[in-house]
Every structure is written in structure tokens, then in C-alpha cells.
mmCIF file of C-alpha atoms and ligand atoms in Angstrom:
data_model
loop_
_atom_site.group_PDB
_atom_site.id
_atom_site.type_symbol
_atom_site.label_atom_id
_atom_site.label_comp_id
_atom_site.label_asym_id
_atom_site.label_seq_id
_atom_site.Cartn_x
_atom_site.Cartn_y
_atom_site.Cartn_z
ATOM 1 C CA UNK A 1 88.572 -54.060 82.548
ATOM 2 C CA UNK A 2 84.905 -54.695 81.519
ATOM 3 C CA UNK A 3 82.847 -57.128 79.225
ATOM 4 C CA UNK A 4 80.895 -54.873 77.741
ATOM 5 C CA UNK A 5 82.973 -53.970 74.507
ATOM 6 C CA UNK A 6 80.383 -56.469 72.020
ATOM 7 C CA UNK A 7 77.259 -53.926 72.649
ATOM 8 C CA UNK A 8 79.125 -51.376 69.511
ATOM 9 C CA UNK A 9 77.436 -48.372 71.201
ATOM 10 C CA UNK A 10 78.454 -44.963 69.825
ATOM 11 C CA UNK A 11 77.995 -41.492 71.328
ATOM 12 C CA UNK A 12 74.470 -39.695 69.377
ATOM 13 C CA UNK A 13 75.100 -35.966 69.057
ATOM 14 C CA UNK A 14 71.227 -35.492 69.789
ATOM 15 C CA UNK A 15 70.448 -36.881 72.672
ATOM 16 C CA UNK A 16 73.782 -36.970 74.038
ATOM 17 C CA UNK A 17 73.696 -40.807 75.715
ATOM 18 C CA UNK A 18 75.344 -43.858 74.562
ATOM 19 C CA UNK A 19 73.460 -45.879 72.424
ATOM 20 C CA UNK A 20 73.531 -48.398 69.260
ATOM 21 C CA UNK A 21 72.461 -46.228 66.581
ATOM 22 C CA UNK A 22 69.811 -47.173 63.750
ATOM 23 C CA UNK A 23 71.126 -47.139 60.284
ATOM 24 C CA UNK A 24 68.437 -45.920 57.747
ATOM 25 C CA UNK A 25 69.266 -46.467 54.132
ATOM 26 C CA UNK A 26 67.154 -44.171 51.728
ATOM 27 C CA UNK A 27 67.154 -42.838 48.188
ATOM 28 C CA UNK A 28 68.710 -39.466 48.114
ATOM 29 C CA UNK A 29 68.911 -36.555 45.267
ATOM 30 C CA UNK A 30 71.987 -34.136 44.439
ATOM 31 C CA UNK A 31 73.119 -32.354 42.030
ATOM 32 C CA UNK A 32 76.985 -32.455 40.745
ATOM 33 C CA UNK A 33 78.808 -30.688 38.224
ATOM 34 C CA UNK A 34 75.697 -29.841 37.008
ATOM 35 C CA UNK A 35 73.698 -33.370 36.250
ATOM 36 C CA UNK A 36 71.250 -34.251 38.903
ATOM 37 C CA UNK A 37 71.788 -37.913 40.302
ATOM 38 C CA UNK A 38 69.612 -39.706 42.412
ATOM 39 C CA UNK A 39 71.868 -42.161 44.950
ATOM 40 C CA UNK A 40 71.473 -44.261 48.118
ATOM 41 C CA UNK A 41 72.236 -42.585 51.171
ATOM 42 C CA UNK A 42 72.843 -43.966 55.064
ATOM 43 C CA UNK A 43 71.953 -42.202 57.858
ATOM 44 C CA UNK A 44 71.829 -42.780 61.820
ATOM 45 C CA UNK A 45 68.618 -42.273 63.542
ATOM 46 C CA UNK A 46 68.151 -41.737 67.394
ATOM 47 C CA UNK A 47 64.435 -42.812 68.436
ATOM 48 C CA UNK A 48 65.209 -41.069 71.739
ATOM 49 C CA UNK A 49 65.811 -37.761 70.545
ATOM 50 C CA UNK A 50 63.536 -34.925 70.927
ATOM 51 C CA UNK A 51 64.681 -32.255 68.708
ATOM 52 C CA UNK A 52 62.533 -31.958 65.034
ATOM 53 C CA UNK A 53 65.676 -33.489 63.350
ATOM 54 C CA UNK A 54 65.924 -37.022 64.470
ATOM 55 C CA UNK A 55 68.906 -38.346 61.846
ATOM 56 C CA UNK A 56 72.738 -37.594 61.903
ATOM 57 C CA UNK A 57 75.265 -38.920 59.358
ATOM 58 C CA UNK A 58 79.345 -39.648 61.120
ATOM 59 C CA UNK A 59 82.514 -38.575 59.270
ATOM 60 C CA UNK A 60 82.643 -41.781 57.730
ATOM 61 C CA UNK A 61 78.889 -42.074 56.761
ATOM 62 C CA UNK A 62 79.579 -38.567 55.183
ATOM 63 C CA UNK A 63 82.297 -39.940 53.190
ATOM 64 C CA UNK A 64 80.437 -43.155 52.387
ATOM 65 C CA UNK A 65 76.974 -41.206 50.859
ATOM 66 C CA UNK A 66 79.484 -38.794 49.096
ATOM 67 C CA UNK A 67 81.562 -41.799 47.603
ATOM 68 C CA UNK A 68 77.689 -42.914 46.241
ATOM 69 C CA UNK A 69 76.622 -39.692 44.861
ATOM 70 C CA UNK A 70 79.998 -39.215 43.094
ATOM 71 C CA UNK A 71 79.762 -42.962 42.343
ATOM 72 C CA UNK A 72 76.134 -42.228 40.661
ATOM 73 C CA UNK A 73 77.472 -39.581 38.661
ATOM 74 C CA UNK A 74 80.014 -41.310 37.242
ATOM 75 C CA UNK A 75 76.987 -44.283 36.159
ATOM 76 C CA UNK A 76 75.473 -41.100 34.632
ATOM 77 C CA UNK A 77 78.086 -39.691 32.459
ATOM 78 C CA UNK A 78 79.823 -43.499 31.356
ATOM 79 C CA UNK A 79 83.237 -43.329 33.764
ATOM 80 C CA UNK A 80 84.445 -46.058 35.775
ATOM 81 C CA UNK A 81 83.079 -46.062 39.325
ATOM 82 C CA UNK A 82 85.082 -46.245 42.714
ATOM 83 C CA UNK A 83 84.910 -50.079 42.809
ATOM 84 C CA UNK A 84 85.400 -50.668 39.231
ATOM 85 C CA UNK A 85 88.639 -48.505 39.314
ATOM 86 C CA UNK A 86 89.290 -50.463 42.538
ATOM 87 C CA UNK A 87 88.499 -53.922 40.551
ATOM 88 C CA UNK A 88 90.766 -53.286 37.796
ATOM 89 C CA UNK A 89 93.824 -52.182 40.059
ATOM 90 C CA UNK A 90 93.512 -56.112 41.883
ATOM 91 C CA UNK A 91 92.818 -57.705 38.995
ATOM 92 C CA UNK A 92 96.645 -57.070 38.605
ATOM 93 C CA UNK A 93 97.813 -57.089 42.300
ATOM 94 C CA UNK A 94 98.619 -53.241 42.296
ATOM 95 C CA UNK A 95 98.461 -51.275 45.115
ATOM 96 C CA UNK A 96 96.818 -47.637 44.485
ATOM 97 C CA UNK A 97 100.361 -46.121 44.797
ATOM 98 C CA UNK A 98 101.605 -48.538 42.264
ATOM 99 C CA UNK A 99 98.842 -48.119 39.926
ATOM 100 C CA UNK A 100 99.733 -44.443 39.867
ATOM 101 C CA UNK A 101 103.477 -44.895 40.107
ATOM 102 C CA UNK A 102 102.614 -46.904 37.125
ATOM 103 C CA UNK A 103 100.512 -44.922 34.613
ATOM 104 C CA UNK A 104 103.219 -41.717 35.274
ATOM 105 C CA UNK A 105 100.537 -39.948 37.798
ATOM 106 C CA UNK A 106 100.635 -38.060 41.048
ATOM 107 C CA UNK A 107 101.135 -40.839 43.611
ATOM 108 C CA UNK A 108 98.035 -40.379 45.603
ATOM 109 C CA UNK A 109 96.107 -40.173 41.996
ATOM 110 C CA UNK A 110 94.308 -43.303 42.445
ATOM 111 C CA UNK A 111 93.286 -43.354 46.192
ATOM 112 C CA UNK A 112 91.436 -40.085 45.349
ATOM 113 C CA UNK A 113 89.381 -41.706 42.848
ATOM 114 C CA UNK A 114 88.627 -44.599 44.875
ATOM 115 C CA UNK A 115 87.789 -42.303 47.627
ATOM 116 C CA UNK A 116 86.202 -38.939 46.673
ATOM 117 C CA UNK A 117 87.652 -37.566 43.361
ATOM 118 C CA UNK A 118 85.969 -37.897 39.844
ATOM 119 C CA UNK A 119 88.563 -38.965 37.070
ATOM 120 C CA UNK A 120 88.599 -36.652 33.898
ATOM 121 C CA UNK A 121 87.994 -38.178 30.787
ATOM 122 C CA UNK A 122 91.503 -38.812 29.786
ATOM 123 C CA UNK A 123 92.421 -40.556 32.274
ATOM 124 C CA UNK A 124 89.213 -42.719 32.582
ATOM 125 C CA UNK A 125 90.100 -43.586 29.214
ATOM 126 C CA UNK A 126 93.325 -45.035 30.134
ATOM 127 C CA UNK A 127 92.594 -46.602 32.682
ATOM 128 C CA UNK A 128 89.637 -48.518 30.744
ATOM 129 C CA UNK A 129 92.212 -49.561 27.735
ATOM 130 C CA UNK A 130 94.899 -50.716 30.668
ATOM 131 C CA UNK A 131 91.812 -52.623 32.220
ATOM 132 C CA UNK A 132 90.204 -54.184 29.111
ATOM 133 C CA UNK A 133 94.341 -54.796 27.469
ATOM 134 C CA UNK A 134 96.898 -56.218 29.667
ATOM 135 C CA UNK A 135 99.609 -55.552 27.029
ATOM 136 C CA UNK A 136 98.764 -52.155 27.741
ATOM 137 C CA UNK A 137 99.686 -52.628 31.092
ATOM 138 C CA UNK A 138 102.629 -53.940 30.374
ATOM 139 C CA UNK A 139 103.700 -51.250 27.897
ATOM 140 C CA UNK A 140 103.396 -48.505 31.203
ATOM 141 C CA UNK A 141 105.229 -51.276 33.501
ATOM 142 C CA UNK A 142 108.580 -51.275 31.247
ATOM 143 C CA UNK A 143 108.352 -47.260 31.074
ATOM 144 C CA UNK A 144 107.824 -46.481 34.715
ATOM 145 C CA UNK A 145 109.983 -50.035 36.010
ATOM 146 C CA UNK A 146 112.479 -47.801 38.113
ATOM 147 C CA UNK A 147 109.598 -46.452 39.973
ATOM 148 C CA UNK A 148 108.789 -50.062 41.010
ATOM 149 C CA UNK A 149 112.135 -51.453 41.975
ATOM 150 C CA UNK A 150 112.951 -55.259 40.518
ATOM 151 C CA UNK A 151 111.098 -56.937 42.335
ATOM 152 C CA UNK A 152 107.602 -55.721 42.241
ATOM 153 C CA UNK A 153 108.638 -55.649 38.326
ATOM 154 C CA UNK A 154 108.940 -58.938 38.126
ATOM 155 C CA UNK A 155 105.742 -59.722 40.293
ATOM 156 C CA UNK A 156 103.702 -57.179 38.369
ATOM 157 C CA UNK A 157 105.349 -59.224 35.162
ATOM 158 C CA UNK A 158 103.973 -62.681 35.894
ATOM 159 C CA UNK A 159 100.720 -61.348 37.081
ATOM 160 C CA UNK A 160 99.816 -59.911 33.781
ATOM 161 C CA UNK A 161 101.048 -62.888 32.088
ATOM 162 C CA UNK A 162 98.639 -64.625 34.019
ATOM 163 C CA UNK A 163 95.773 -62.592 33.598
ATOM 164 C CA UNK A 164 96.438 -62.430 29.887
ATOM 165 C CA UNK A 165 96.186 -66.160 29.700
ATOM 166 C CA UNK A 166 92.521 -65.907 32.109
ATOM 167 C CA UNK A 167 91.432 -63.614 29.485
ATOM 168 C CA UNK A 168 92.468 -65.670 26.903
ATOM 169 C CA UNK A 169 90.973 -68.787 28.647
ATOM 170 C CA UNK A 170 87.504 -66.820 28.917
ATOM 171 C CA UNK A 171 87.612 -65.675 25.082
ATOM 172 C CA UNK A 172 88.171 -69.542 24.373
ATOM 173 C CA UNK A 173 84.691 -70.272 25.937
ATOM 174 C CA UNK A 174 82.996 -67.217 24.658
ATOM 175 C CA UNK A 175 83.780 -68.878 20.830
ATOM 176 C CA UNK A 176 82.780 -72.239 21.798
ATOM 177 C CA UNK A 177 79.850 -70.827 22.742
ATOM 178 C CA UNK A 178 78.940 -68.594 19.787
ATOM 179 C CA UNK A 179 79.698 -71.390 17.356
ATOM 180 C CA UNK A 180 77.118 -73.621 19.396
ATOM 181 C CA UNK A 181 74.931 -71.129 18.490
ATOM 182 C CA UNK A 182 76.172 -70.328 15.103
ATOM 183 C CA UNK A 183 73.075 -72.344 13.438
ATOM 184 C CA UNK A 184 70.156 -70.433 15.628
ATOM 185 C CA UNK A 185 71.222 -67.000 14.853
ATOM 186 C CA UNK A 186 67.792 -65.753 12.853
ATOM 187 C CA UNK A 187 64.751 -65.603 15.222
ATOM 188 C CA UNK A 188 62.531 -68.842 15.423
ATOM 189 C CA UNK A 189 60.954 -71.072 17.196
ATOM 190 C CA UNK A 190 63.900 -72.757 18.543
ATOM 191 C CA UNK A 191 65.588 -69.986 20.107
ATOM 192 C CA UNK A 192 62.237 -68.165 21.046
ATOM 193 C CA UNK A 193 62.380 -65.301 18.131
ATOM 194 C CA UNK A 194 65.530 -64.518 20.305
ATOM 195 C CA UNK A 195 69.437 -64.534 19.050
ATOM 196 C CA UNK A 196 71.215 -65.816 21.755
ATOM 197 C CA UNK A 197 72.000 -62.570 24.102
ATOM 198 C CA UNK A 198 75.133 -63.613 26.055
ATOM 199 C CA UNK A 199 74.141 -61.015 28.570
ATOM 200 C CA UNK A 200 70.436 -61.662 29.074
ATOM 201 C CA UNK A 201 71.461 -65.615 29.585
ATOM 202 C CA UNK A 202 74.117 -64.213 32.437
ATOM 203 C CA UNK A 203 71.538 -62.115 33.945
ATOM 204 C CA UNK A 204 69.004 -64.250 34.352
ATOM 205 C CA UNK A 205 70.869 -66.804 35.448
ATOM 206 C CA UNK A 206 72.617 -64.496 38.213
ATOM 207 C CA UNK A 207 68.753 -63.426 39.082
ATOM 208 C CA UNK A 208 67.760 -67.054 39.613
ATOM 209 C CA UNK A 209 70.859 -67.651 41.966
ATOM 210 C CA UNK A 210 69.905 -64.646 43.940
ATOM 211 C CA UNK A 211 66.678 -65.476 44.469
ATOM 212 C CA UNK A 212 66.786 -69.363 44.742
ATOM 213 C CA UNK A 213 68.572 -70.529 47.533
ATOM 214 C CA UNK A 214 70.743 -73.784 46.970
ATOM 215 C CA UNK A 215 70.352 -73.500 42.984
ATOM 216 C CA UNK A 216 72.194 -75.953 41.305
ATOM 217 C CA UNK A 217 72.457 -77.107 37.567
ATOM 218 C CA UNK A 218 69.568 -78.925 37.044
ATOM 219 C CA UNK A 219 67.090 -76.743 38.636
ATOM 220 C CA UNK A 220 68.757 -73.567 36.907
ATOM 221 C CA UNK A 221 68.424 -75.314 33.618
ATOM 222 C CA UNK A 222 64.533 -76.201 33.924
ATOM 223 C CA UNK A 223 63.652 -72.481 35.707
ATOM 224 C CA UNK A 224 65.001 -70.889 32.446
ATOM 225 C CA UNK A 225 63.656 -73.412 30.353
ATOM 226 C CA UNK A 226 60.393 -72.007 31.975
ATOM 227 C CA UNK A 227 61.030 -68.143 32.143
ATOM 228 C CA UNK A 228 62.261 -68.233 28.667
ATOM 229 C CA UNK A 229 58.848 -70.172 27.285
ATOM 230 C CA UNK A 230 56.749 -67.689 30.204
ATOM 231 C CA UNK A 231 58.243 -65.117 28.428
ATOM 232 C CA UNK A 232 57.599 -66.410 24.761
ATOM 233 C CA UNK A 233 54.315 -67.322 25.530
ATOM 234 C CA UNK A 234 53.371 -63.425 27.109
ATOM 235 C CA UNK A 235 55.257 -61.554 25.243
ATOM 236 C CA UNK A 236 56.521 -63.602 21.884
ATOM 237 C CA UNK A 237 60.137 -63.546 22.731
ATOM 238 C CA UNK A 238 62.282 -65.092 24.677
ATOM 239 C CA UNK A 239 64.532 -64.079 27.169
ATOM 240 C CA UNK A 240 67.816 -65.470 27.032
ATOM 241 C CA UNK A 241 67.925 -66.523 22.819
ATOM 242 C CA UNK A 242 69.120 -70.197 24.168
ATOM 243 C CA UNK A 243 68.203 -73.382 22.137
ATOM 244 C CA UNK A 244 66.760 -76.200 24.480
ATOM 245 C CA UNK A 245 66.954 -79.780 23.744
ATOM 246 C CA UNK A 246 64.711 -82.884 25.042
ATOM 247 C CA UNK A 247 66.754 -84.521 27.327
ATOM 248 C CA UNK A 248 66.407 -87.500 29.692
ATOM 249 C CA UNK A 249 65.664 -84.889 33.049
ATOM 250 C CA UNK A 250 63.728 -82.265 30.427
ATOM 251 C CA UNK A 251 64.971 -79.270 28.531
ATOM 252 C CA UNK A 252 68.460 -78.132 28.636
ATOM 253 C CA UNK A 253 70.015 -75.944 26.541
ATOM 254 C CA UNK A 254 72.787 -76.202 23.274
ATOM 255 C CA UNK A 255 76.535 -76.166 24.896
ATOM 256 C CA UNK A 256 75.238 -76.515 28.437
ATOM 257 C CA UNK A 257 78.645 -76.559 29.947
ATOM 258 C CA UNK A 258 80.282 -73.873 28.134
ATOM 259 C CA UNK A 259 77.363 -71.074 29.001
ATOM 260 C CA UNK A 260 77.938 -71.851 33.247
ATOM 261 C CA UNK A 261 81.484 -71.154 31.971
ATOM 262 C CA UNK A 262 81.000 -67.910 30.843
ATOM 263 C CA UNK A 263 82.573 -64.977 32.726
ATOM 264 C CA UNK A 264 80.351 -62.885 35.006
ATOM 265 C CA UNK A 265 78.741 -66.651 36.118
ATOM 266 C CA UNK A 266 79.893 -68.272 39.088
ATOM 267 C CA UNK A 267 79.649 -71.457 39.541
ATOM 268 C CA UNK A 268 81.039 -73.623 42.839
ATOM 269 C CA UNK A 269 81.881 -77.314 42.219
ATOM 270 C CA UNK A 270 81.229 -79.756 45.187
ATOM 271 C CA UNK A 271 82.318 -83.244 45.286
ATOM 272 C CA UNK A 272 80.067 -85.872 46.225
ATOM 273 C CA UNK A 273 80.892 -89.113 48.521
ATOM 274 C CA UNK A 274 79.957 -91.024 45.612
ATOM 275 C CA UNK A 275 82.635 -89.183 43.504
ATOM 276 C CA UNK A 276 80.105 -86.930 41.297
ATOM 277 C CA UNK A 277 79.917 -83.209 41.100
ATOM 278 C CA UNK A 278 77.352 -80.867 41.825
ATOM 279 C CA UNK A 279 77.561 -77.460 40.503
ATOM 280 C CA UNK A 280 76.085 -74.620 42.523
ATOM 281 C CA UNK A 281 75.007 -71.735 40.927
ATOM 282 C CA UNK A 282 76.233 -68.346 42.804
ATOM 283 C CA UNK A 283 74.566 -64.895 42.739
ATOM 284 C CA UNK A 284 77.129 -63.538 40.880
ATOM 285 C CA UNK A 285 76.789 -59.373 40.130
ATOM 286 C CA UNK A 286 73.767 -57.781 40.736
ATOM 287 C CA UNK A 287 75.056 -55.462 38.485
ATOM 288 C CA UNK A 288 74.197 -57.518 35.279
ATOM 289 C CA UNK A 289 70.121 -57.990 36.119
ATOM 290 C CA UNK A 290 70.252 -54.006 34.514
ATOM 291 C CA UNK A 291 69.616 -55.169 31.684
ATOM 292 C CA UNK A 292 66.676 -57.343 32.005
ATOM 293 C CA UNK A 293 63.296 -54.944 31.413
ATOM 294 C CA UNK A 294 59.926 -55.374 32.845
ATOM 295 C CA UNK A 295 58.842 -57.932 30.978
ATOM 296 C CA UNK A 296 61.570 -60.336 31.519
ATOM 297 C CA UNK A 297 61.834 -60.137 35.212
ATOM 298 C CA UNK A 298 58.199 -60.271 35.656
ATOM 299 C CA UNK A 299 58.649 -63.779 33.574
ATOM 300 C CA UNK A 300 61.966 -65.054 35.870
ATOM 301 C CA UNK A 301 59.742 -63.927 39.069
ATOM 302 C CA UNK A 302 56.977 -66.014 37.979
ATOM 303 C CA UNK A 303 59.599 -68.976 37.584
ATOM 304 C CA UNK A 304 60.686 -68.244 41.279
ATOM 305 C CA UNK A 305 57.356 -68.324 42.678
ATOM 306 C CA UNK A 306 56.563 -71.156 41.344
ATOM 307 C CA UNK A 307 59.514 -73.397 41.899
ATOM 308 C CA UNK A 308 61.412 -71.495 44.684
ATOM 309 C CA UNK A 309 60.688 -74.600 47.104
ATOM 310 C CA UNK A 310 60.917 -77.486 44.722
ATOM 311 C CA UNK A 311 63.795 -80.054 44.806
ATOM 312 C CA UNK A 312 65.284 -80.662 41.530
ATOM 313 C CA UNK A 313 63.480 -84.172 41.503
ATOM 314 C CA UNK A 314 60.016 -82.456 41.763
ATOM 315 C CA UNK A 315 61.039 -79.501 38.823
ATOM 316 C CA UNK A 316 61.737 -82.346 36.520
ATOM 317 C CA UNK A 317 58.972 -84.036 37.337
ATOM 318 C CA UNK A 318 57.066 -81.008 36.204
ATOM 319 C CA UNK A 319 58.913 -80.997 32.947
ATOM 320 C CA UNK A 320 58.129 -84.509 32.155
ATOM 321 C CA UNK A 321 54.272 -83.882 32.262
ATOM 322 C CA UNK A 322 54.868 -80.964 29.732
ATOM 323 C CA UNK A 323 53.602 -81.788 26.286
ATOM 324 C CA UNK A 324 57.304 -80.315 24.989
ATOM 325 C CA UNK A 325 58.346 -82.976 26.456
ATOM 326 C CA UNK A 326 56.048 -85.708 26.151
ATOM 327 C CA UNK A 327 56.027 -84.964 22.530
ATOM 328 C CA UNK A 328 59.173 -84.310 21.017
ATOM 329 C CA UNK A 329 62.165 -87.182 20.900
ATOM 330 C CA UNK A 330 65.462 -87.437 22.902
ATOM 331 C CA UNK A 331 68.002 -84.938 21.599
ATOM 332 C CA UNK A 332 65.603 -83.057 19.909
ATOM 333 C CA UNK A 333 65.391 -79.307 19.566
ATOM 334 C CA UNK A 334 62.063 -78.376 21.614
ATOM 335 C CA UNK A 335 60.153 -75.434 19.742
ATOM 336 C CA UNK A 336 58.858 -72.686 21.624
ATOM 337 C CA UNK A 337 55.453 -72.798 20.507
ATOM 338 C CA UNK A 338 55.088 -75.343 22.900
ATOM 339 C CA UNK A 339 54.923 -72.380 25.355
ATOM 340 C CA UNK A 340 51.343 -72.411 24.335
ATOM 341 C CA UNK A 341 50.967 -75.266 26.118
ATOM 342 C CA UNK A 342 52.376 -74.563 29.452
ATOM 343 C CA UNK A 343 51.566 -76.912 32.308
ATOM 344 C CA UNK A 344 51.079 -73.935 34.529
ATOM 345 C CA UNK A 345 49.256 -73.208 37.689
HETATM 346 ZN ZN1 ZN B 401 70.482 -40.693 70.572
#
């Protein structure tokens, strides 16, 4: 018997010893089917190796930088990737066998594409309209029930009735939310010549959470208060399209409650001793910052830089000595030309 399991050294082909290797993650080219695709790769490197070529990949590293080249690809040409095929599969509690016992394919179907195989177009589409439609779903699970046995039927059953009702649940919020905002469609000065983009708002606030550690509500509210007027004031639009009113702790924005509701924002609720809640603000998917350009992030960076370190008491503070503040009433709509008048560095 010895201790010495924890030190997770592996044998280097190149210089032949036992060691912990370095992992080196890089941007990598390739070509596939055709379309070139750039891709993150991970490679090991041995610092005691003489030989010109200091780097060597494992089997599984192998697999791994193949699975992200394929994975790029399929950005490229608009099919699901690995992990979203992955996603939508335990969304509904399927296993990959299921999935393709399910949808009347070969029964390793599935764990190919999650593993190495690119999906044709047919059955991308199908698995994007079982994904986005859990009637769908359903429709395949009565047709292929015998291949699932009664049990798993019924399972599978109750899941999608579940998931029907999320989605239904998260469409419910989505309307309240576009009603809010109903009255500030056309570009102005209270929405920042900016219709409320559902996306942008989700974005930036998932780009605030992962670069703000401990973010809660009130802090997120005022730091896109500020990147949305940054951004009005630079480049005469606003980020997110959101509506801000003057309240008691500064700007916050029309139906508050039902944007941190949204899907693709995650927010944790913590009870306090004194029986309040606070809600933190999670990163959420990197994913959705894609579609924030140049301008936008240079305006939420400028927000984090600024306010990173301050408590919430110290960001409202800020927003009180504002002159959108100071000069427009409770409960009132707080124009964006006030972005003129930044209190800013
Ligand atoms: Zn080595």
C-alpha cells in the first residue's frame, strides 16, 4: 500500500518518467467536410523533454479536441452541438439509448452524436422540433412505447407533462414582460432609442454576473442602469431597450421582477434571518454574451470597472448624486438624455 495516489501523475511518452503533465489550451484550425473551423484545442506539455516536439495529446484529449472541432463545425453550418443534443435529451430524462429507441433510430444513434458523429440535416431537424415541442415528443413516445416497456412510458409521460407546463410557465413571463413594454416599443428617450431586446437584457445581465462577484438585485439593476446610459451617451443607443424608473434606491427598470424571471437568467433566492430575500444573480450561459458587439461590452466593462468593488449601499449612493435622479420625481420614467450628464470618473 502507499499514500501517494493524490499526486495524479501520468506516464509522458517523451521523456519517459512519471510526471503531472501541463495542460495547454490553444486556438486550433481544421478543416472538415470542406468548411474551415477554427476550435479550442488541449494539449499536454512535458517541460523536461528534449526532443523539438515538446506537446502530446492522450486518447481521451484526442477525442475531446475532435468532439470541439466537430462541435465548431456544427456552430458553422446551424446544427445542434454535442451538448445541446445532450441538453435536450435531459431536459426529458432520456437516456441516449432511449432517445434513439424513441425517434425509430439505430440504438447507438445518439451517443455518436454526442461523442464524435455529425447529425445530417434531417435528423437535426427533428431533433430541434422534438426539443423546441414536447407534443412532438410525445407523438414518437406513443409510436415507439413497446420499445420502452410500461414503465419508462409512463415516466417519460409525466416528464413531458411537466416540461410542457415549465414551458408554459416561462411563455407566461415572456408576455408579462412584453406587455410591460408594450408602450416603449418606438425608439426614444425612455428606452434609449432601443426596443426592448429580450436577449441583449439576458446577456448583459449574465455578463455582469460573470464578472461581478456576489451580484445581487440591486447592484445588477444600477450597473445596467449605467451601461445602458454609457452606452447611450457613446454611442446613442442603448443596450438592453429597458425603461428605468426613479425609484427610492435609483433607477430600476419597468416589470423588474418579471425580466430576472426570464429563462436563460438565473437567479438564487436566499433567506435572510430577518425573513427578507436576497436575490443573487448567477452567471448563467456564456453562450448568450454572443450577441453583445464591441460597443456594448466595451460599455458593460466600463460599468465593471467602475463598480466591481462597491457594496450596493455605495452604487446607490452614486445614483442619488446623479442629476437623473436628483431631477426627475418618484415613479417617474428617467430619460436617457440624462446620460449627458453622467456623474462619471
Ligand atoms: Zn515528460
Amino acid at each position: 500500500m502507499n499514500g501517494n495516489k493524490s499526486m495524479k501523475t501520468t506516464y509522458c511518452p517523451l521523456c519517459g518518467k512519471e510526471h503531472q503533465p501541463r495542460k495547454v489550451e490553444r486556438d486550433a484550425a481544421t478543416t472538415i467536410k470542406d468548411v474551415a473551423v477554427t476550435y479550442r484545442e488541449t494539449v499536454f506539455v512535458c517541460e523536461h523533454s528534449d526532443e523539438e516536439t515538446n506537446e502530446y495529446e492522450t486518447a481521451s484529449l484526442t477525442n475531446r479536441n475532435l468532439l470541439a472541432a466537430r462541435d465548431a463545425y456544427r456552430e458553422r453550418m446551424h446544427l445542434l452541438t454535442s451538448s445541446e443534443i445532450a441538453a435536450l435529451r435531459k431536459k426529458y430524462g432520456l437516456t441516449q439509448a432511449e432517445l434513439a429507441k424513441v425517434l425509430g433510430w439505430g440504438e447507438v444513434t445518439v451517443t455518436r452524436y454526442e461523442t464524435k458523429a455529425i447529425q445530417d440535416e434531417a435528423h437535426d431537424g427533428l431533433l430541434r422540433i422534438i426539443r423546441d415541442n414536447p407534443m412532438e415528443l410525445n407523438r414518437f413516445l406513443d409510436r415507439n412505447k413497446k420499445a420502452l416497456g410500461e414503465i419508462r412510458f409512463g415516466e417519460l409521460k409525466n416528464r413531458i407533462a411537466q416540461v410542457m407546463e415549465e414551458q408554459g410557465n416561462a411563455a407566461l413571463r415572456r408576455q408579462a414582460v412584453q406587455s410591460a413594454y408594450l408602450p416603449f416599443h418606438e425608439p426614444s428617450y425612455a428606452n434609449g432609442n432601443t426596443s426592448f431586446d429580450e436577449r441583449k437584457f439576458t446577456a448583459s445581465v449574465n455578463y455582469l454576473a460573470s464578472h461581478v462577484e456576489y451580484l445581487y438585485k440591486t447592484r445588477l439593476m444600477k450597473m445596467l442602469w449605467y451601461a445602458d446610459s454609457l452606452a447611450y451617451r457613446d454611442h446613442g443607443k442603448a443596450i438592453t431597450g429597458a425603461v428605468y424608473r426613479h425609484m427610492p434606491m435609483g433607477a430600476l427598470p419597468v416589470a423588474y421582477n418579471e425580466l430576472l424571471a426570464l429563462d436563460g437568467i438565473e437567479v438564487k433566492e436566499e433567506e435572510q434571518e430577518d425573513g427578507s430575500t436576497r436575490y443573487l444573480i448567477s452567471p448563467g450561459n456564456e453562450r448568450t454574451w454572443e450577441i453583445l458587439n464591441k460597443d456594448e461590452r466595451a460599455a458593460l466593462d466600463e460599468v465593471i470597472s467602475k463598480f466591481k468593488y462597491f457594496s450596493a449601499q455605495n452604487i446607490v449612493e452614486h445614483m442619488h448624486r446623479e442629476r437623473a435622479y436628483l431631477e426627475t420625481s418618484p415613479g417617474e420614467i428617467i430619460s436617457f438624455e440624462y446620460a449627458h450628464h453622467l456623474n462619471w470618473d
